[in-house]
Amino acid sequence: MDKTINNKAWFLVLPVFLLVAFSAILPLMTVVNYSMQDTFGNNQFFWNGVGWFKELLDPSTDLGGRFLASLGRNLIFSLAILAIEVPLGIVVALSMPRAGWTVAFCLVVLALPLLIPWNVVGTIWQIFGRPDIGLLGYTLTSMGIDYNYVSNDLDAWATVIVMDVWHWTSLVALLCYAGLKSIPDAYYQAAQIDGASRWAVFTAIQLPKMHRVLLIAVLLRFMDSFMIYTEPFVVTGGGPGNSTTFISIELVKIALGQFDLGKAAALSLVYNLIILIVCWVFYTIMTNAGAERRPTEGGA
């Protein structure tokens, strides 16, 4: 039977293309335009070419130094988040029940932190960590621990990291739990017959079956953590000093605080490019690792 091809169906997706063009492509072109121009105010612009990009990538300049310093903080924060949340999410998913009413209860509890808006999360931890009225800050101070995220760099970092772990570990756990639920019982029965240990079941059955959801979890958590803005800005404001000033906070300072649209546009484009490159690297590494674990077709 010949298949009928109706090209008129493309008109059905035309509104989607127009919406994407209006909400994504046109603003991106505006940012590219600003990144190659400079202004002295009064809405008067003049051509600057790639000058802002050269200054941004030059560590000897003020803009380049601030960018590279904030980039280092972002990478350290994202790596710390992935190193904590991914293993912790796997442990939580493995600890959850597989049947009964407790499943629904655990899912609801895990979903609660994800429902809280980002600015509210920052406000909660801002109050929670205060040494005078916050439960966490007051408890640590009562124990003799000199904790103050406003004046101590290490305390500020610890607060921001713990806050993000509390907020987003549930997402990793829910994704891993979905991967575990998709494993047929026959796999566990075969492992039980062979006398496999708990660790062997995890490494040979559960972890390979969670590979796809772990890839999604790593990509989502890296992008979210690398673009984090609201929570640390509400809690620490980028301080003390510039210790928790990430690229997003630095970008807002340049764009709104200094109103340097050219510098801010160039920084935002480089920022976006870094996220795309790192996500592509993560995706390539994890997909290749998964392909190596699969048995070859026709093998024994």
PDB file of C-alpha atoms in Angstrom:
ATOM      1  CA  MET A   1       0.000   0.000   0.000  1.00  0.00           C
ATOM      2  CA  ASP A   2       1.368   3.399  -0.997  1.00  0.00           C
ATOM      3  CA  LYS A   3       1.737   5.869   1.824  1.00  0.00           C
ATOM      4  CA  THR A   4       0.031   9.196   1.278  1.00  0.00           C
ATOM      5  CA  ILE A   5       2.235  12.183   2.061  1.00  0.00           C
ATOM      6  CA  ASN A   6       0.387  15.358   2.967  1.00  0.00           C
ATOM      7  CA  ASN A   7       2.736  18.337   3.260  1.00  0.00           C
ATOM      8  CA  LYS A   8      -0.136  20.514   4.421  1.00  0.00           C
ATOM      9  CA  ALA A   9       0.433  19.053   7.881  1.00  0.00           C
ATOM     10  CA  TRP A  10       3.408  21.428   8.235  1.00  0.00           C
ATOM     11  CA  PHE A  11       0.915  24.272   8.583  1.00  0.00           C
ATOM     12  CA  LEU A  12      -0.222  22.703  11.864  1.00  0.00           C
ATOM     13  CA  VAL A  13       3.217  23.172  13.435  1.00  0.00           C
ATOM     14  CA  LEU A  14       3.753  26.620  11.931  1.00  0.00           C
ATOM     15  CA  PRO A  15       2.320  28.381  15.025  1.00  0.00           C
ATOM     16  CA  VAL A  16       4.846  26.518  17.174  1.00  0.00           C
ATOM     17  CA  PHE A  17       7.736  27.687  14.975  1.00  0.00           C
ATOM     18  CA  LEU A  18       6.476  31.252  15.138  1.00  0.00           C
ATOM     19  CA  LEU A  19       6.158  31.070  18.929  1.00  0.00           C
ATOM     20  CA  VAL A  20       9.698  29.697  19.284  1.00  0.00           C
ATOM     21  CA  ALA A  21      11.026  32.365  16.936  1.00  0.00           C
ATOM     22  CA  PHE A  22       9.324  35.087  18.923  1.00  0.00           C
ATOM     23  CA  SER A  23      10.297  33.818  22.387  1.00  0.00           C
ATOM     24  CA  ALA A  24      13.801  32.457  21.713  1.00  0.00           C
ATOM     25  CA  ILE A  25      15.416  33.327  18.385  1.00  0.00           C
ATOM     26  CA  LEU A  26      14.561  37.024  18.276  1.00  0.00           C
ATOM     27  CA  PRO A  27      15.768  37.710  21.855  1.00  0.00           C
ATOM     28  CA  LEU A  28      18.951  35.774  21.074  1.00  0.00           C
ATOM     29  CA  MET A  29      19.592  37.929  18.032  1.00  0.00           C
ATOM     30  CA  THR A  30      19.038  41.015  20.168  1.00  0.00           C
ATOM     31  CA  VAL A  31      21.657  39.806  22.648  1.00  0.00           C
ATOM     32  CA  VAL A  32      24.099  39.129  19.795  1.00  0.00           C
ATOM     33  CA  ASN A  33      23.470  42.659  18.506  1.00  0.00           C
ATOM     34  CA  TYR A  34      24.132  44.211  21.919  1.00  0.00           C
ATOM     35  CA  SER A  35      27.294  42.121  22.402  1.00  0.00           C
ATOM     36  CA  MET A  36      28.931  43.835  19.426  1.00  0.00           C
ATOM     37  CA  GLN A  37      27.996  47.395  20.312  1.00  0.00           C
ATOM     38  CA  ASP A  38      28.679  49.946  23.030  1.00  0.00           C
ATOM     39  CA  THR A  39      26.720  52.913  24.280  1.00  0.00           C
ATOM     40  CA  PHE A  40      27.246  56.113  26.231  1.00  0.00           C
ATOM     41  CA  GLY A  41      23.570  56.318  27.111  1.00  0.00           C
ATOM     42  CA  ASN A  42      20.645  58.169  25.575  1.00  0.00           C
ATOM     43  CA  ASN A  43      20.004  55.070  23.441  1.00  0.00           C
ATOM     44  CA  GLN A  44      22.986  55.883  21.224  1.00  0.00           C
ATOM     45  CA  PHE A  45      25.000  52.814  20.150  1.00  0.00           C
ATOM     46  CA  PHE A  46      28.192  52.431  18.153  1.00  0.00           C
ATOM     47  CA  TRP A  47      29.972  49.402  16.721  1.00  0.00           C
ATOM     48  CA  ASN A  48      32.498  47.599  18.913  1.00  0.00           C
ATOM     49  CA  GLY A  49      32.922  44.289  17.082  1.00  0.00           C
ATOM     50  CA  VAL A  50      34.390  41.493  19.204  1.00  0.00           C
ATOM     51  CA  GLY A  51      35.945  43.930  21.660  1.00  0.00           C
ATOM     52  CA  TRP A  52      33.804  42.816  24.579  1.00  0.00           C
ATOM     53  CA  PHE A  53      34.616  39.156  23.927  1.00  0.00           C
ATOM     54  CA  LYS A  54      38.360  39.896  23.885  1.00  0.00           C
ATOM     55  CA  GLU A  55      38.078  41.776  27.153  1.00  0.00           C
ATOM     56  CA  LEU A  56      35.928  39.023  28.650  1.00  0.00           C
ATOM     57  CA  LEU A  57      38.484  36.301  27.883  1.00  0.00           C
ATOM     58  CA  ASP A  58      41.493  38.365  28.983  1.00  0.00           C
ATOM     59  CA  PRO A  59      42.331  37.628  32.659  1.00  0.00           C
ATOM     60  CA  SER A  60      44.287  40.875  32.960  1.00  0.00           C
ATOM     61  CA  THR A  61      41.168  43.018  32.509  1.00  0.00           C
ATOM     62  CA  ASP A  62      38.625  43.732  35.221  1.00  0.00           C
ATOM     63  CA  LEU A  63      35.820  42.076  33.244  1.00  0.00           C
ATOM     64  CA  GLY A  64      37.931  39.026  32.401  1.00  0.00           C
ATOM     65  CA  GLY A  65      39.117  38.586  35.970  1.00  0.00           C
ATOM     66  CA  ARG A  66      35.599  38.777  37.358  1.00  0.00           C
ATOM     67  CA  PHE A  67      34.324  36.367  34.720  1.00  0.00           C
ATOM     68  CA  LEU A  68      37.016  33.733  35.260  1.00  0.00           C
ATOM     69  CA  ALA A  69      36.689  33.965  39.050  1.00  0.00           C
ATOM     70  CA  SER A  70      32.915  33.496  38.905  1.00  0.00           C
ATOM     71  CA  LEU A  71      33.336  30.683  36.351  1.00  0.00           C
ATOM     72  CA  GLY A  72      35.614  28.846  38.765  1.00  0.00           C
ATOM     73  CA  ARG A  73      33.054  29.217  41.547  1.00  0.00           C
ATOM     74  CA  ASN A  74      30.329  27.906  39.254  1.00  0.00           C
ATOM     75  CA  LEU A  75      32.334  24.823  38.271  1.00  0.00           C
ATOM     76  CA  ILE A  76      33.252  24.035  41.876  1.00  0.00           C
ATOM     77  CA  PHE A  77      29.637  24.440  42.967  1.00  0.00           C
ATOM     78  CA  SER A  78      28.233  22.283  40.144  1.00  0.00           C
ATOM     79  CA  LEU A  79      30.770  19.503  40.699  1.00  0.00           C
ATOM     80  CA  ALA A  80      30.057  19.524  44.442  1.00  0.00           C
ATOM     81  CA  ILE A  81      26.323  19.375  43.783  1.00  0.00           C
ATOM     82  CA  LEU A  82      26.648  16.446  41.363  1.00  0.00           C
ATOM     83  CA  ALA A  83      29.010  14.582  43.703  1.00  0.00           C
ATOM     84  CA  ILE A  84      26.485  14.836  46.545  1.00  0.00           C
ATOM     85  CA  GLU A  85      23.039  14.748  44.947  1.00  0.00           C
ATOM     86  CA  VAL A  86      23.504  11.900  42.459  1.00  0.00           C
ATOM     87  CA  PRO A  87      24.794   9.269  44.946  1.00  0.00           C
ATOM     88  CA  LEU A  88      22.377  10.514  47.615  1.00  0.00           C
ATOM     89  CA  GLY A  89      19.459  10.338  45.174  1.00  0.00           C
ATOM     90  CA  ILE A  90      20.400   6.759  44.252  1.00  0.00           C
ATOM     91  CA  VAL A  91      20.541   5.762  47.928  1.00  0.00           C
ATOM     92  CA  VAL A  92      17.150   7.347  48.606  1.00  0.00           C
ATOM     93  CA  ALA A  93      15.602   5.617  45.579  1.00  0.00           C
ATOM     94  CA  LEU A  94      16.996   2.235  46.644  1.00  0.00           C
ATOM     95  CA  SER A  95      15.628   2.755  50.157  1.00  0.00           C
ATOM     96  CA  MET A  96      12.085   3.521  49.029  1.00  0.00           C
ATOM     97  CA  PRO A  97       9.373   0.821  49.203  1.00  0.00           C
ATOM     98  CA  ARG A  98       8.234  -0.904  46.035  1.00  0.00           C
ATOM     99  CA  ALA A  99       4.579  -1.507  46.908  1.00  0.00           C
ATOM    100  CA  GLY A 100       1.875  -0.454  49.338  1.00  0.00           C
ATOM    101  CA  TRP A 101       0.512   2.844  50.584  1.00  0.00           C
ATOM    102  CA  THR A 102       3.979   3.919  51.738  1.00  0.00           C
ATOM    103  CA  VAL A 103       4.973   4.394  48.106  1.00  0.00           C
ATOM    104  CA  ALA A 104       2.508   7.239  47.633  1.00  0.00           C
ATOM    105  CA  PHE A 105       3.533   8.757  50.961  1.00  0.00           C
ATOM    106  CA  CYS A 106       7.233   8.716  50.056  1.00  0.00           C
ATOM    107  CA  LEU A 107       6.556  10.192  46.618  1.00  0.00           C
ATOM    108  CA  VAL A 108       4.559  13.060  48.113  1.00  0.00           C
ATOM    109  CA  VAL A 109       7.250  13.793  50.694  1.00  0.00           C
ATOM    110  CA  LEU A 110       9.957  13.802  48.014  1.00  0.00           C
ATOM    111  CA  ALA A 111       7.916  16.080  45.782  1.00  0.00           C
ATOM    112  CA  LEU A 112       7.329  18.740  48.453  1.00  0.00           C
ATOM    113  CA  PRO A 113      10.728  20.517  48.146  1.00  0.00           C
ATOM    114  CA  LEU A 114      10.330  20.643  44.363  1.00  0.00           C
ATOM    115  CA  LEU A 115       7.052  22.549  44.689  1.00  0.00           C
ATOM    116  CA  ILE A 116       8.582  25.435  46.636  1.00  0.00           C
ATOM    117  CA  PRO A 117       9.539  28.465  44.480  1.00  0.00           C
ATOM    118  CA  TRP A 118      13.238  29.319  44.287  1.00  0.00           C
ATOM    119  CA  ASN A 119      12.939  32.697  45.999  1.00  0.00           C
ATOM    120  CA  VAL A 120      10.966  31.124  48.852  1.00  0.00           C
ATOM    121  CA  VAL A 121      13.678  28.473  49.250  1.00  0.00           C
ATOM    122  CA  GLY A 122      16.260  31.227  49.568  1.00  0.00           C
ATOM    123  CA  THR A 123      14.148  33.082  52.129  1.00  0.00           C
ATOM    124  CA  ILE A 124      13.589  29.918  54.160  1.00  0.00           C
ATOM    125  CA  TRP A 125      17.310  29.178  54.391  1.00  0.00           C
ATOM    126  CA  GLN A 126      18.175  32.819  54.964  1.00  0.00           C
ATOM    127  CA  ILE A 127      16.067  32.769  58.130  1.00  0.00           C
ATOM    128  CA  PHE A 128      16.906  29.145  58.979  1.00  0.00           C
ATOM    129  CA  GLY A 129      20.634  29.902  59.067  1.00  0.00           C
ATOM    130  CA  ARG A 130      20.552  33.135  61.067  1.00  0.00           C
ATOM    131  CA  PRO A 131      22.456  32.757  64.360  1.00  0.00           C
ATOM    132  CA  ASP A 132      19.939  34.863  66.295  1.00  0.00           C
ATOM    133  CA  ILE A 133      16.511  33.565  65.220  1.00  0.00           C
ATOM    134  CA  GLY A 134      17.237  30.698  62.801  1.00  0.00           C
ATOM    135  CA  LEU A 135      16.944  27.125  64.060  1.00  0.00           C
ATOM    136  CA  LEU A 136      20.097  25.943  62.291  1.00  0.00           C
ATOM    137  CA  GLY A 137      22.203  28.985  63.169  1.00  0.00           C
ATOM    138  CA  TYR A 138      21.039  29.099  66.784  1.00  0.00           C
ATOM    139  CA  THR A 139      21.624  25.363  67.265  1.00  0.00           C
ATOM    140  CA  LEU A 140      25.156  25.494  65.854  1.00  0.00           C
ATOM    141  CA  THR A 141      25.963  28.587  67.909  1.00  0.00           C
ATOM    142  CA  SER A 142      24.652  26.886  71.058  1.00  0.00           C
ATOM    143  CA  MET A 143      26.946  23.929  70.341  1.00  0.00           C
ATOM    144  CA  GLY A 144      29.932  26.265  70.328  1.00  0.00           C
ATOM    145  CA  ILE A 145      30.332  26.327  66.537  1.00  0.00           C
ATOM    146  CA  ASP A 146      31.059  29.800  65.190  1.00  0.00           C
ATOM    147  CA  TYR A 147      28.609  29.722  62.286  1.00  0.00           C
ATOM    148  CA  ASN A 148      27.751  32.866  60.335  1.00  0.00           C
ATOM    149  CA  TYR A 149      27.087  32.634  56.611  1.00  0.00           C
ATOM    150  CA  VAL A 150      27.071  36.437  56.322  1.00  0.00           C
ATOM    151  CA  SER A 151      30.707  36.921  57.350  1.00  0.00           C
ATOM    152  CA  ASN A 152      32.384  33.545  56.793  1.00  0.00           C
ATOM    153  CA  ASP A 153      33.130  32.275  53.273  1.00  0.00           C
ATOM    154  CA  LEU A 154      33.112  28.593  54.231  1.00  0.00           C
ATOM    155  CA  ASP A 155      29.813  28.919  56.104  1.00  0.00           C
ATOM    156  CA  ALA A 156      28.265  30.701  53.127  1.00  0.00           C
ATOM    157  CA  TRP A 157      29.371  27.952  50.753  1.00  0.00           C
ATOM    158  CA  ALA A 158      28.174  25.220  53.087  1.00  0.00           C
ATOM    159  CA  THR A 159      24.780  26.911  53.448  1.00  0.00           C
ATOM    160  CA  VAL A 160      24.287  27.320  49.701  1.00  0.00           C
ATOM    161  CA  ILE A 161      25.344  23.732  48.956  1.00  0.00           C
ATOM    162  CA  VAL A 162      23.189  22.192  51.698  1.00  0.00           C
ATOM    163  CA  MET A 163      20.265  24.342  50.564  1.00  0.00           C
ATOM    164  CA  ASP A 164      20.579  23.098  46.987  1.00  0.00           C
ATOM    165  CA  VAL A 165      20.973  19.479  48.128  1.00  0.00           C
ATOM    166  CA  TRP A 166      17.810  19.786  50.218  1.00  0.00           C
ATOM    167  CA  HIS A 167      15.927  21.354  47.334  1.00  0.00           C
ATOM    168  CA  TRP A 168      16.934  19.144  44.396  1.00  0.00           C
ATOM    169  CA  THR A 169      18.008  15.723  45.658  1.00  0.00           C
ATOM    170  CA  SER A 170      14.353  14.717  45.439  1.00  0.00           C
ATOM    171  CA  LEU A 171      14.442  15.163  41.665  1.00  0.00           C
ATOM    172  CA  VAL A 172      17.345  12.732  41.305  1.00  0.00           C
ATOM    173  CA  ALA A 173      15.667  10.284  43.692  1.00  0.00           C
ATOM    174  CA  LEU A 174      12.374  10.360  41.770  1.00  0.00           C
ATOM    175  CA  LEU A 175      14.128   9.790  38.439  1.00  0.00           C
ATOM    176  CA  CYS A 176      16.147   6.895  39.857  1.00  0.00           C
ATOM    177  CA  TYR A 177      13.032   5.409  41.434  1.00  0.00           C
ATOM    178  CA  ALA A 178      11.296   5.504  38.051  1.00  0.00           C
ATOM    179  CA  GLY A 179      14.246   3.635  36.563  1.00  0.00           C
ATOM    180  CA  LEU A 180      14.152   1.019  39.316  1.00  0.00           C
ATOM    181  CA  LYS A 181      10.408   0.477  38.884  1.00  0.00           C
ATOM    182  CA  SER A 182      10.947  -0.340  35.206  1.00  0.00           C
ATOM    183  CA  ILE A 183      13.153  -3.369  36.035  1.00  0.00           C
ATOM    184  CA  PRO A 184      11.193  -6.638  35.617  1.00  0.00           C
ATOM    185  CA  ASP A 185      10.986  -8.961  38.621  1.00  0.00           C
ATOM    186  CA  ALA A 186      12.534 -11.740  36.523  1.00  0.00           C
ATOM    187  CA  TYR A 187      15.929 -10.043  36.835  1.00  0.00           C
ATOM    188  CA  TYR A 188      15.772 -10.148  40.633  1.00  0.00           C
ATOM    189  CA  GLN A 189      14.522 -13.741  40.610  1.00  0.00           C
ATOM    190  CA  ALA A 190      17.418 -14.823  38.403  1.00  0.00           C
ATOM    191  CA  ALA A 191      19.893 -13.014  40.655  1.00  0.00           C
ATOM    192  CA  GLN A 192      18.382 -14.687  43.724  1.00  0.00           C
ATOM    193  CA  ILE A 193      18.703 -18.114  42.108  1.00  0.00           C
ATOM    194  CA  ASP A 194      22.355 -17.426  41.287  1.00  0.00           C
ATOM    195  CA  GLY A 195      22.986 -16.295  44.858  1.00  0.00           C
ATOM    196  CA  ALA A 196      24.044 -12.797  43.865  1.00  0.00           C
ATOM    197  CA  SER A 197      24.927 -10.392  46.656  1.00  0.00           C
ATOM    198  CA  ARG A 198      23.167  -7.064  47.205  1.00  0.00           C
ATOM    199  CA  TRP A 199      26.124  -5.218  45.701  1.00  0.00           C
ATOM    200  CA  ALA A 200      26.157  -7.535  42.670  1.00  0.00           C
ATOM    201  CA  VAL A 201      22.460  -6.893  42.080  1.00  0.00           C
ATOM    202  CA  PHE A 202      23.083  -3.157  42.216  1.00  0.00           C
ATOM    203  CA  THR A 203      26.098  -3.121  39.885  1.00  0.00           C
ATOM    204  CA  ALA A 204      24.851  -5.721  37.391  1.00  0.00           C
ATOM    205  CA  ILE A 205      21.104  -5.014  37.275  1.00  0.00           C
ATOM    206  CA  GLN A 206      19.981  -1.798  38.905  1.00  0.00           C
ATOM    207  CA  LEU A 207      22.748   0.617  37.936  1.00  0.00           C
ATOM    208  CA  PRO A 208      22.765  -0.321  34.212  1.00  0.00           C
ATOM    209  CA  LYS A 209      18.986  -0.028  34.107  1.00  0.00           C
ATOM    210  CA  MET A 210      19.186   3.421  35.688  1.00  0.00           C
ATOM    211  CA  HIS A 211      21.742   4.623  33.146  1.00  0.00           C
ATOM    212  CA  ARG A 212      19.289   6.619  31.045  1.00  0.00           C
ATOM    213  CA  VAL A 213      17.563   8.320  33.941  1.00  0.00           C
ATOM    214  CA  LEU A 214      20.931   9.087  35.529  1.00  0.00           C
ATOM    215  CA  LEU A 215      21.984  10.761  32.293  1.00  0.00           C
ATOM    216  CA  ILE A 216      18.869  12.940  32.434  1.00  0.00           C
ATOM    217  CA  ALA A 217      19.437  13.656  36.129  1.00  0.00           C
ATOM    218  CA  VAL A 218      23.073  14.689  35.617  1.00  0.00           C
ATOM    219  CA  LEU A 219      22.238  16.951  32.682  1.00  0.00           C
ATOM    220  CA  LEU A 220      19.322  18.600  34.480  1.00  0.00           C
ATOM    221  CA  ARG A 221      21.202  19.095  37.716  1.00  0.00           C
ATOM    222  CA  PHE A 222      24.295  20.453  35.985  1.00  0.00           C
ATOM    223  CA  MET A 223      22.313  22.978  33.974  1.00  0.00           C
ATOM    224  CA  ASP A 224      20.257  24.050  36.986  1.00  0.00           C
ATOM    225  CA  SER A 225      23.242  24.312  39.328  1.00  0.00           C
ATOM    226  CA  PHE A 226      25.402  26.098  36.764  1.00  0.00           C
ATOM    227  CA  MET A 227      22.650  28.654  36.134  1.00  0.00           C
ATOM    228  CA  ILE A 228      21.703  29.078  39.795  1.00  0.00           C
ATOM    229  CA  TYR A 229      20.861  32.644  40.757  1.00  0.00           C
ATOM    230  CA  THR A 230      17.845  33.191  42.987  1.00  0.00           C
ATOM    231  CA  GLU A 231      18.717  31.031  45.994  1.00  0.00           C
ATOM    232  CA  PRO A 232      22.305  32.242  46.640  1.00  0.00           C
ATOM    233  CA  PHE A 233      21.341  35.817  45.800  1.00  0.00           C
ATOM    234  CA  VAL A 234      18.547  35.784  48.388  1.00  0.00           C
ATOM    235  CA  VAL A 235      20.654  34.051  51.060  1.00  0.00           C
ATOM    236  CA  THR A 236      24.071  35.688  50.671  1.00  0.00           C
ATOM    237  CA  GLY A 237      23.687  38.306  47.938  1.00  0.00           C
ATOM    238  CA  GLY A 238      26.857  36.898  46.382  1.00  0.00           C
ATOM    239  CA  GLY A 239      28.861  37.473  49.561  1.00  0.00           C
ATOM    240  CA  PRO A 240      30.586  37.652  51.845  1.00  0.00           C
ATOM    241  CA  GLY A 241      32.700  39.683  49.481  1.00  0.00           C
ATOM    242  CA  ASN A 242      32.420  37.821  46.176  1.00  0.00           C
ATOM    243  CA  SER A 243      32.776  34.308  47.598  1.00  0.00           C
ATOM    244  CA  THR A 244      29.363  33.119  46.341  1.00  0.00           C
ATOM    245  CA  THR A 245      29.110  35.427  43.327  1.00  0.00           C
ATOM    246  CA  PHE A 246      28.380  33.038  40.471  1.00  0.00           C
ATOM    247  CA  ILE A 247      28.253  33.980  36.796  1.00  0.00           C
ATOM    248  CA  SER A 248      24.513  34.611  36.909  1.00  0.00           C
ATOM    249  CA  ILE A 249      24.894  37.064  39.799  1.00  0.00           C
ATOM    250  CA  GLU A 250      27.870  38.722  38.088  1.00  0.00           C
ATOM    251  CA  LEU A 251      25.809  39.026  34.912  1.00  0.00           C
ATOM    252  CA  VAL A 252      22.960  40.765  36.730  1.00  0.00           C
ATOM    253  CA  LYS A 253      25.403  43.144  38.406  1.00  0.00           C
ATOM    254  CA  ILE A 254      26.865  44.137  35.045  1.00  0.00           C
ATOM    255  CA  ALA A 255      23.552  44.359  33.207  1.00  0.00           C
ATOM    256  CA  LEU A 256      21.352  46.031  35.831  1.00  0.00           C
ATOM    257  CA  GLY A 257      23.807  47.415  38.350  1.00  0.00           C
ATOM    258  CA  GLN A 258      26.261  48.998  35.913  1.00  0.00           C
ATOM    259  CA  PHE A 259      23.941  48.982  32.871  1.00  0.00           C
ATOM    260  CA  ASP A 260      26.794  47.797  30.617  1.00  0.00           C
ATOM    261  CA  LEU A 261      24.619  46.091  28.035  1.00  0.00           C
ATOM    262  CA  GLY A 262      27.480  45.187  25.698  1.00  0.00           C
ATOM    263  CA  LYS A 263      29.529  43.478  28.398  1.00  0.00           C
ATOM    264  CA  ALA A 264      26.464  41.733  29.799  1.00  0.00           C
ATOM    265  CA  ALA A 265      25.393  40.478  26.370  1.00  0.00           C
ATOM    266  CA  ALA A 266      28.858  39.104  25.598  1.00  0.00           C
ATOM    267  CA  LEU A 267      29.002  37.443  29.002  1.00  0.00           C
ATOM    268  CA  SER A 268      25.574  35.862  28.547  1.00  0.00           C
ATOM    269  CA  LEU A 269      26.524  34.394  25.165  1.00  0.00           C
ATOM    270  CA  VAL A 270      29.756  32.900  26.494  1.00  0.00           C
ATOM    271  CA  TYR A 271      27.831  31.661  29.528  1.00  0.00           C
ATOM    272  CA  ASN A 272      25.294  29.903  27.304  1.00  0.00           C
ATOM    273  CA  LEU A 273      28.042  28.424  25.131  1.00  0.00           C
ATOM    274  CA  ILE A 274      29.843  26.967  28.155  1.00  0.00           C
ATOM    275  CA  ILE A 275      26.638  25.289  29.346  1.00  0.00           C
ATOM    276  CA  LEU A 276      26.008  23.763  25.904  1.00  0.00           C
ATOM    277  CA  ILE A 277      29.582  22.474  25.591  1.00  0.00           C
ATOM    278  CA  VAL A 278      29.718  20.928  29.053  1.00  0.00           C
ATOM    279  CA  CYS A 279      26.286  19.314  28.621  1.00  0.00           C
ATOM    280  CA  TRP A 280      27.423  17.873  25.285  1.00  0.00           C
ATOM    281  CA  VAL A 281      30.549  16.470  26.960  1.00  0.00           C
ATOM    282  CA  PHE A 282      28.479  14.904  29.759  1.00  0.00           C
ATOM    283  CA  TYR A 283      26.025  13.438  27.261  1.00  0.00           C
ATOM    284  CA  THR A 284      28.769  12.014  25.045  1.00  0.00           C
ATOM    285  CA  ILE A 285      30.701  10.443  27.909  1.00  0.00           C
ATOM    286  CA  MET A 286      27.664   8.863  29.554  1.00  0.00           C
ATOM    287  CA  THR A 287      26.113   7.568  26.323  1.00  0.00           C
ATOM    288  CA  ASN A 288      29.431   6.045  25.224  1.00  0.00           C
ATOM    289  CA  ALA A 289      29.836   4.431  28.634  1.00  0.00           C
ATOM    290  CA  GLY A 290      26.355   2.947  28.300  1.00  0.00           C
ATOM    291  CA  ALA A 291      27.091   1.674  24.790  1.00  0.00           C
ATOM    292  CA  GLU A 292      30.241  -0.090  26.003  1.00  0.00           C
ATOM    293  CA  ARG A 293      28.258  -1.993  28.632  1.00  0.00           C
ATOM    294  CA  ARG A 294      25.745  -3.328  26.101  1.00  0.00           C
ATOM    295  CA  PRO A 295      26.544  -6.757  24.699  1.00  0.00           C
ATOM    296  CA  THR A 296      27.347  -6.851  21.010  1.00  0.00           C
ATOM    297  CA  GLU A 297      24.621  -8.105  18.740  1.00  0.00           C
ATOM    298  CA  GLY A 298      25.006 -11.761  17.943  1.00  0.00           C
ATOM    299  CA  GLY A 299      27.427 -12.320  20.822  1.00  0.00           C
ATOM    300  CA  ALA A 300      27.272 -15.219  23.179  1.00  0.00           C
TER     301      ALA A 300
END
